[in-house]
XYZ file of C-alpha atoms in Angstrom:
200
model
C 0.000 0.000 0.000
C 1.449 3.414 -0.902
C 2.315 5.749 1.956
C -0.123 8.528 2.693
C 0.784 11.958 1.416
C -0.354 15.469 2.221
C -2.760 16.030 5.151
C -3.113 12.285 5.791
C 0.654 11.894 6.173
C 0.756 14.894 8.510
C -2.065 13.404 10.577
C -0.250 10.076 10.863
C 2.921 11.859 11.904
C 1.016 13.880 14.511
C -0.623 10.723 15.871
C 2.718 8.952 16.088
C 4.285 11.933 17.872
C 1.404 12.119 20.353
C 1.708 8.421 21.199
C 5.463 8.677 21.593
C 5.253 11.765 23.788
C 2.607 10.206 26.033
C 4.540 6.959 26.326
C 7.775 8.760 27.131
C 6.176 10.757 29.951
C 4.497 7.694 31.449
C 7.530 5.400 31.143
C 9.785 8.044 32.704
C 7.572 8.480 35.762
C 6.033 5.060 36.347
C 8.350 2.558 34.656
C 7.636 0.071 31.906
C 5.755 -2.578 33.888
C 3.333 -0.134 35.513
C 2.262 1.504 32.240
C -0.579 -0.139 30.324
C -1.111 0.496 26.631
C -4.603 1.742 27.512
C -3.039 4.451 29.701
C -0.740 5.529 26.874
C -3.665 5.703 24.457
C -5.765 7.684 26.915
C -2.937 10.181 27.469
C -2.353 10.506 23.724
C -6.047 10.643 22.834
C -5.858 7.735 20.388
C -7.199 4.203 20.079
C -5.164 1.100 20.942
C -5.390 0.188 17.277
C -3.510 3.370 16.426
C -0.761 2.535 18.915
C -0.236 -0.950 17.494
C -0.458 0.371 13.937
C 2.371 2.827 14.560
C 4.593 0.847 16.917
C 3.578 -2.808 16.793
C 3.794 -3.459 20.519
C 4.366 -1.807 23.875
C 7.936 -3.148 23.870
C 8.659 -1.702 20.425
C 7.279 1.638 21.590
C 9.504 1.533 24.669
C 12.563 0.813 22.511
C 11.909 4.006 20.539
C 11.665 5.972 23.808
C 14.823 4.237 25.063
C 16.739 5.101 21.895
C 15.679 8.738 22.135
C 17.031 8.861 25.681
C 20.237 7.177 24.528
C 20.674 9.832 21.843
C 20.017 12.551 24.424
C 22.668 11.139 26.745
C 25.230 10.883 23.926
C 24.498 14.490 22.945
C 24.960 15.634 26.555
C 28.308 13.858 26.831
C 29.437 15.242 23.481
C 28.440 18.776 24.504
C 30.266 18.461 27.815
C 33.478 17.331 26.102
C 33.357 19.754 23.163
C 36.140 22.296 23.125
C 38.335 20.563 25.721
C 41.720 20.094 24.095
C 43.517 18.312 26.929
C 42.792 14.558 26.562
C 42.881 13.924 30.328
C 40.430 16.698 31.145
C 38.249 15.676 28.183
C 38.091 12.041 29.328
C 37.345 13.113 32.892
C 34.475 15.265 31.662
C 33.105 12.361 29.606
C 32.930 9.788 32.381
C 31.794 12.285 34.997
C 28.984 13.485 32.733
C 27.886 9.906 32.173
C 27.741 9.107 35.878
C 26.136 12.451 36.695
C 23.351 11.657 34.253
C 22.095 9.025 36.698
C 20.823 11.900 38.843
C 18.103 12.478 36.235
C 15.142 10.326 37.387
C 13.756 9.925 33.856
C 17.079 8.840 32.384
C 17.643 6.481 35.294
C 14.242 4.854 34.872
C 14.340 4.389 31.099
C 17.988 3.591 30.421
C 19.192 1.888 33.583
C 16.219 0.343 35.371
C 13.970 -0.700 32.474
C 16.302 -0.783 29.477
C 18.378 -3.888 30.267
C 15.435 -6.232 30.684
C 12.946 -4.669 28.237
C 15.367 -4.065 25.356
C 17.569 -6.953 26.474
C 21.145 -6.775 27.705
C 22.508 -8.627 24.660
C 20.787 -6.230 22.281
C 21.993 -3.216 24.250
C 25.563 -4.509 24.254
C 25.420 -5.119 20.509
C 24.240 -1.552 19.947
C 26.919 -0.109 22.240
C 29.738 -2.026 20.596
C 29.744 0.096 17.442
C 28.634 3.347 19.045
C 29.288 4.230 22.690
C 32.054 1.673 23.201
C 33.810 2.579 19.942
C 33.770 6.242 21.007
C 35.028 5.361 24.498
C 37.829 3.194 23.121
C 38.951 6.066 20.906
C 39.188 8.335 23.943
C 41.250 5.762 25.852
C 43.565 5.405 22.850
C 43.972 9.198 22.795
C 45.102 9.133 26.430
C 47.727 6.528 25.576
C 48.935 8.393 22.506
C 49.326 11.526 24.607
C 51.366 9.558 27.165
C 48.825 10.298 29.903
C 48.251 6.655 30.823
C 50.521 3.659 30.543
C 50.731 1.878 27.162
C 48.443 -1.090 27.812
C 46.179 -2.999 25.453
C 43.708 -0.288 24.443
C 40.840 -2.661 23.757
C 41.224 -4.672 26.947
C 41.560 -1.572 29.115
C 38.577 0.043 27.406
C 36.421 -3.032 28.090
C 37.346 -2.957 31.777
C 36.842 0.791 32.236
C 33.613 0.827 30.216
C 32.260 -2.051 32.287
C 33.270 -0.351 35.532
C 31.435 2.838 34.563
C 28.327 0.921 33.546
C 28.307 -1.005 36.832
C 28.771 2.240 38.757
C 25.834 3.771 36.870
C 23.622 0.778 37.668
C 24.624 0.983 41.327
C 23.768 4.684 41.429
C 20.437 3.946 39.731
C 19.591 1.282 42.323
C 20.349 3.649 45.231
C 19.552 7.153 43.927
C 19.322 8.750 47.352
C 22.690 7.481 48.587
C 24.936 10.510 48.143
C 27.801 8.857 50.001
C 27.750 5.894 47.600
C 27.807 8.277 44.636
C 30.782 10.165 46.051
C 32.700 6.963 46.796
C 32.132 5.603 43.279
C 33.292 8.857 41.682
C 36.361 8.964 43.934
C 37.137 5.299 43.272
C 37.042 5.681 39.501
C 39.258 8.767 39.724
C 41.706 6.740 41.833
C 41.728 3.984 39.193
C 42.470 6.553 36.477
C 45.279 8.089 38.509
C 46.779 4.626 39.029
C 47.018 4.282 35.247
C 49.249 7.323 34.984
C 52.843 6.618 33.895
C 55.450 6.523 36.656
C 57.172 9.907 37.052
């Protein structure tokens, strides 16, 4: 069937946007399990048939919301690091911005609490491998090239550091009100980075 054009296409786009906006707001506040498709449709002012026509399923709709949040996080990290010429300061800004993002309740709910089991950890890891991890590995390689950390295996070190940051983010998401835990995790990762510095 040919795609609708003109006013019909605009109406479909508006319906899709309304569903996505309603779903995003509900998922951010209540979490995936607590949000029924009927609640999304009521908030968007559409029928359940419209939701399934545009997104296929509640899970597929959540994945779109998840990916939007992922793009927003990447943009925030990129903005925080833009214009910093010193590789050490740039890398510090990158990982600190990532961990600081866990203070956003909406980001924490969608990306860290619901994402791993709704999207699936294997699927998330596959997506990260060519995007977030590739970027992170490039930053680690830049530190080595600048002589700011010891010349280790860039891939192996990147895997370990990337995993440590992810685990720290999950820990912060599980205990959002624990300021002391947050401080200790930030201090611990900084200590790890300092330990990687070349001997004077």
